[in-house]
mmCIF file of C-alpha atoms in Angstrom:
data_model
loop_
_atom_site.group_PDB
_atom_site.id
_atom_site.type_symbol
_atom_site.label_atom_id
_atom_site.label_comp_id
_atom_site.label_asym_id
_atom_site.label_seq_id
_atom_site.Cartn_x
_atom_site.Cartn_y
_atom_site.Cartn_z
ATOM 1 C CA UNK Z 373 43.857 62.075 32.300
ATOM 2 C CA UNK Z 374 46.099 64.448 35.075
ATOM 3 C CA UNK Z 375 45.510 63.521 38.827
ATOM 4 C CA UNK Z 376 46.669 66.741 40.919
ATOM 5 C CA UNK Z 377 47.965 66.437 44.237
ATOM 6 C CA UNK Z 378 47.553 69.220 46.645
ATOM 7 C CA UNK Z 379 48.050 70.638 50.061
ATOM 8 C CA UNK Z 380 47.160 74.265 50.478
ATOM 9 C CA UNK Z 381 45.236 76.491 49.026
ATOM 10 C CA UNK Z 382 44.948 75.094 45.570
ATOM 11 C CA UNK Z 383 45.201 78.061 43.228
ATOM 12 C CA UNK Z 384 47.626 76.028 41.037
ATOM 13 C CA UNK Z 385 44.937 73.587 40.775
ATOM 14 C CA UNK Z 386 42.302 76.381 39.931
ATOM 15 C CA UNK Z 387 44.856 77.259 36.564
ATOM 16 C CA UNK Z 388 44.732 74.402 35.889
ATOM 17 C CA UNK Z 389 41.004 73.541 35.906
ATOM 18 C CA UNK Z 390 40.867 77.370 34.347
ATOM 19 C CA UNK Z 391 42.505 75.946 31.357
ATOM 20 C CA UNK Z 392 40.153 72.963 30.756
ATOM 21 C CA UNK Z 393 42.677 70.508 31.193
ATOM 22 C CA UNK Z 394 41.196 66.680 32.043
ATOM 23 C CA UNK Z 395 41.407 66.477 35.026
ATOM 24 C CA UNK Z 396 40.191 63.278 36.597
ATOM 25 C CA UNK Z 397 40.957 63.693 40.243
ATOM 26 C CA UNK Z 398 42.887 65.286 42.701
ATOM 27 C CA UNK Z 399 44.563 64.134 46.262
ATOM 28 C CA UNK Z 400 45.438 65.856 49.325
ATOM 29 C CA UNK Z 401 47.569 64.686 52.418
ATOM 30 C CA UNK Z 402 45.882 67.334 54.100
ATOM 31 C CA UNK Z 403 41.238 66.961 54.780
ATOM 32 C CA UNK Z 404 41.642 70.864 55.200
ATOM 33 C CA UNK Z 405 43.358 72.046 52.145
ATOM 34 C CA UNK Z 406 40.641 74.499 50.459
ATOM 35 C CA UNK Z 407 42.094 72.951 47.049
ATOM 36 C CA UNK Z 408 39.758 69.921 47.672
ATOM 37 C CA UNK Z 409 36.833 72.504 47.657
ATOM 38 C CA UNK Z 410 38.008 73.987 44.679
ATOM 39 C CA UNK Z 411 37.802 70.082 43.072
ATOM 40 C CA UNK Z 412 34.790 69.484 44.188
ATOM 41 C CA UNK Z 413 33.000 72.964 43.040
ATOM 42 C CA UNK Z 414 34.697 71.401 39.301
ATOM 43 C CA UNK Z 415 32.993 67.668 39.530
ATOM 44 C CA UNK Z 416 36.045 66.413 40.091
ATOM 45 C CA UNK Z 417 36.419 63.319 42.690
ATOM 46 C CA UNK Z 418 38.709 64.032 45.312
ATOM 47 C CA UNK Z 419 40.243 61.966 48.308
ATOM 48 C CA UNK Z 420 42.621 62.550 51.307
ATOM 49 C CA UNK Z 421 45.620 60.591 52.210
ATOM 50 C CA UNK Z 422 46.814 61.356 55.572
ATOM 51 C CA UNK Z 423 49.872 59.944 57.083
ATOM 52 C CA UNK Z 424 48.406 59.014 60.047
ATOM 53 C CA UNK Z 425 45.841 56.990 58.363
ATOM 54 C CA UNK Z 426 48.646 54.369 56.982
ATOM 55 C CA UNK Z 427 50.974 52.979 58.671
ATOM 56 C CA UNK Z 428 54.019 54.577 56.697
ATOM 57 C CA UNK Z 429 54.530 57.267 53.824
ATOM 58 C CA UNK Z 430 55.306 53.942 51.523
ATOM 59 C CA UNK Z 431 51.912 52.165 52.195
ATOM 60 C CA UNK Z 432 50.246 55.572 51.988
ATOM 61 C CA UNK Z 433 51.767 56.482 48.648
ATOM 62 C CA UNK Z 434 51.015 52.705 47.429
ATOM 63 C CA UNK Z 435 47.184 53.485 48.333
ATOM 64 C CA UNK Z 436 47.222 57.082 46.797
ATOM 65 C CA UNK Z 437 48.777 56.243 43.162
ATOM 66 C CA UNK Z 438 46.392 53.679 43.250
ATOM 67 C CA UNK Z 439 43.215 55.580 43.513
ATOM 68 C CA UNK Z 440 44.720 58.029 41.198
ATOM 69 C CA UNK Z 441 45.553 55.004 39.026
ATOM 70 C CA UNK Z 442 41.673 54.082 39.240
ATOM 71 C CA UNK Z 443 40.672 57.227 37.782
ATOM 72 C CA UNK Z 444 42.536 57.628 35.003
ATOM 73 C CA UNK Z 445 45.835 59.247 36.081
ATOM 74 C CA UNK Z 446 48.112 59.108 33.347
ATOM 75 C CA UNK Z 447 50.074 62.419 34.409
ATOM 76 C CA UNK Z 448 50.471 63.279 38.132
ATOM 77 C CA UNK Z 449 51.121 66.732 38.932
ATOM 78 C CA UNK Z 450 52.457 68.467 42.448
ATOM 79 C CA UNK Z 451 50.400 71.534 42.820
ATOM 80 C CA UNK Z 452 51.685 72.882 45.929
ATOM 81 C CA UNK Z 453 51.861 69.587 47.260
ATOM 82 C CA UNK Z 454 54.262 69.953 50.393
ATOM 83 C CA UNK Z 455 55.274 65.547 50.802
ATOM 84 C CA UNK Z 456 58.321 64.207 48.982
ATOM 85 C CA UNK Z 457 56.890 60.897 47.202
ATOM 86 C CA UNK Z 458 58.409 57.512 47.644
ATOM 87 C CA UNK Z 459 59.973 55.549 45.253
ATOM 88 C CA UNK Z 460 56.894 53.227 44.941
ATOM 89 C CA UNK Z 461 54.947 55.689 43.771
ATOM 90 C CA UNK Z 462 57.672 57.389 41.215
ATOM 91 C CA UNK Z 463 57.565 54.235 39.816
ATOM 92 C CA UNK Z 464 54.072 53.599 39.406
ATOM 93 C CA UNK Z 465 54.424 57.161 37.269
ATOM 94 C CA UNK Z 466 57.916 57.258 35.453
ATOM 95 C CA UNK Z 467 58.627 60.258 33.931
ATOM 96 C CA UNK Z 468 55.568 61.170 34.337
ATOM 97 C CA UNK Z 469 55.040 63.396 37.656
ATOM 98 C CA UNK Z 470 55.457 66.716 37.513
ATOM 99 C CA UNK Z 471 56.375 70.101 40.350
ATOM 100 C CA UNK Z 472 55.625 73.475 40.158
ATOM 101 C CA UNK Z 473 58.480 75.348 42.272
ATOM 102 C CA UNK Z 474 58.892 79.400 43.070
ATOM 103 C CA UNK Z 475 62.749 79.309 42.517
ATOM 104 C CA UNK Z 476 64.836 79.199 39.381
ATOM 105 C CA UNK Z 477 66.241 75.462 40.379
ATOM 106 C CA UNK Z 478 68.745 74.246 41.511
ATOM 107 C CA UNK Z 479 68.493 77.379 43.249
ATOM 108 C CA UNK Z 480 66.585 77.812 46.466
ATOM 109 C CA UNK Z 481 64.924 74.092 46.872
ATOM 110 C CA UNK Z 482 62.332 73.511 49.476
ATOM 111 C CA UNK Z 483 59.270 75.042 51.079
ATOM 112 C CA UNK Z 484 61.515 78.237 51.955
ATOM 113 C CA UNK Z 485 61.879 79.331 48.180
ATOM 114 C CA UNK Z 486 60.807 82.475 48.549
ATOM 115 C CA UNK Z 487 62.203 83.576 51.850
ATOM 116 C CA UNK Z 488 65.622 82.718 50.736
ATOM 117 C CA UNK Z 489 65.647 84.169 47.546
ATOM 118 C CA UNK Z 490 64.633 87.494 49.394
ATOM 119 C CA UNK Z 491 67.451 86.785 52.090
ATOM 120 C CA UNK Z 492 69.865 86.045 49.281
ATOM 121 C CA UNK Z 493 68.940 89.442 47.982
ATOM 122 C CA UNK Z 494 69.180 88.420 44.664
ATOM 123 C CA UNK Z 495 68.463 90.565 41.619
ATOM 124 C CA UNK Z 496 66.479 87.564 40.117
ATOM 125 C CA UNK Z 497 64.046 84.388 40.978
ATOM 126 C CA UNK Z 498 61.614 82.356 39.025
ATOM 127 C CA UNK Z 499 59.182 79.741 38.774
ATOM 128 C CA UNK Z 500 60.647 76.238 37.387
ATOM 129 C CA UNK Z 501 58.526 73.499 36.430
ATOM 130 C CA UNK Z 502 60.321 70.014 36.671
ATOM 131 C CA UNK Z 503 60.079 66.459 36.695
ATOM 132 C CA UNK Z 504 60.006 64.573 39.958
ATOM 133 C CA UNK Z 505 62.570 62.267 41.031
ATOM 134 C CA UNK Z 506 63.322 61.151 44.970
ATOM 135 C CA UNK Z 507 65.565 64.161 45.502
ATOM 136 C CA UNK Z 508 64.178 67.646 46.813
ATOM 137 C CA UNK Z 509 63.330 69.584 43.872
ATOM 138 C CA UNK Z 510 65.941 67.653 41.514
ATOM 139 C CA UNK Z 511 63.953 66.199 38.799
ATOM 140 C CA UNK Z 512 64.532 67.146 35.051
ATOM 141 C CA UNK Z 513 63.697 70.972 34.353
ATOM 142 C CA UNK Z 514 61.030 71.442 31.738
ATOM 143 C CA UNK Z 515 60.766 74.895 32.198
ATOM 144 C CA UNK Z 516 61.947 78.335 33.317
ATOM 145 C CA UNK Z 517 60.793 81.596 33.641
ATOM 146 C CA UNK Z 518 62.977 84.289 35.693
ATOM 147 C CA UNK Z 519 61.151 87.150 37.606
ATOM 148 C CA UNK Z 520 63.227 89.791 38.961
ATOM 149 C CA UNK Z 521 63.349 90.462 42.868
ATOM 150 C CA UNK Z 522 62.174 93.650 43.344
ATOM 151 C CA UNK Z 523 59.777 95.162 43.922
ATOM 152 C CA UNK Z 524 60.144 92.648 46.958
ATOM 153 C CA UNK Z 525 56.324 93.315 48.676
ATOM 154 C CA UNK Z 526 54.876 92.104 45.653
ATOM 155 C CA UNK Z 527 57.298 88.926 45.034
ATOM 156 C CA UNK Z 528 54.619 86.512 45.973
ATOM 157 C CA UNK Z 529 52.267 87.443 43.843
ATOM 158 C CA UNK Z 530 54.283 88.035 40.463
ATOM 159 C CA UNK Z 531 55.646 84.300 41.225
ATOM 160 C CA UNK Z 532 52.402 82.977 41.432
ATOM 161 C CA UNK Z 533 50.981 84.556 38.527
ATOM 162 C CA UNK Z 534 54.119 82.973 36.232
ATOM 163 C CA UNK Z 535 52.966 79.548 38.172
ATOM 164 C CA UNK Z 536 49.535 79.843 37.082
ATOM 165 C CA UNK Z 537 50.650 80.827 33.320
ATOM 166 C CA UNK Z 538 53.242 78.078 32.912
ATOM 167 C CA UNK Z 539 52.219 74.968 34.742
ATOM 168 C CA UNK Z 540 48.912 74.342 32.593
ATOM 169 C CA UNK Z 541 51.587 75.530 29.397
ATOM 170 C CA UNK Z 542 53.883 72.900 30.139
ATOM 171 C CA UNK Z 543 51.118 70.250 31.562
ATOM 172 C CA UNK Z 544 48.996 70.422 28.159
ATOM 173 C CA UNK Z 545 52.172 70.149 25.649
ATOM 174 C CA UNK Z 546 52.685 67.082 27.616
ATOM 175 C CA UNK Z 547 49.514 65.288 27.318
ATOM 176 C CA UNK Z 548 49.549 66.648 23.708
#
């Protein structure tokens, strides 16, 4: 069973669902993020975890992999999930959480991916999926795809599509 975290928009989380992986909840730091709608229009339970609900990111991680733990989370994956995760909860998932990121890593970590690849002007970016560790996009590379700059009005969009292709790719040949 996957639990998702999320904290945006959620159309990671709709390829996913899309693909008819199992899916057994999904968690947002955020009660706004339209990616909880997108759960709930699939059946599938959803919860919020806001920082200023705990009393620290630790205790709010501890409480989160917990209720993911309750519902069957096996496989944790990051989509679009803007929080680094403490070490408490990397260890309640070893090897076992995974990050969609629009860059070809180690280049261009962080929410600014995008931006600086088109500030970099370079002739290529990607999409990497990766393990996560406690460094800023760091973890293990699973898998890359490059997608070339230009034409740069249309960047987003080409990066998201090779998100929503490869994440469920590389998420169901690991629960395989």
């Amino acid at each position: 069973m996957i639990g998702v975290l999320v904290s945006g928009h959620g159309s990671n989380l709709q390829a996913l669902l899309d693909a008819g992986l199992p899916i057994g909840a999904v968690a947002s730091n955020r009660k706004d993020a339209y990616a909880l709608v997108r759960a709930r229009a699939a059946g599938v339970p959803t919860a919020t975890f806001s920082l200023d609900c705990h009393a620290d990111r630790e205790e709010r991680d501890l409480v989160m992999a917990t209720w993911l733990e309750e519902h069957g989370a096996e496989l944790v994956v990051l989509a679009g999930y803007m929080h680094l995760l403490t070490k408490r909860f990397l260890e309640r998932f070893p090897e076992r959480i995974v990050n969609v990121h629009p860059s070809l890593l180690p280049a261009f970590p962080g929410m600014r991916a995008i931006e600086e690849a088109l500030e970099a002007n370079v002739e290529e970016t990607g999409v990497t999926i990766h393990l996560v560790d406690e460094g800023l996009d760091t973890g293990t590379v699973l898998r890359q795809e490059t997608v070339p700059l230009e034409p740069r009005e249309t960047l987003s969009e080409r990066l998201h599509a090779v998100e929503h292709r490869l994440l469920p790719a590389v998420v169901r040949e690991m629960i395989a």
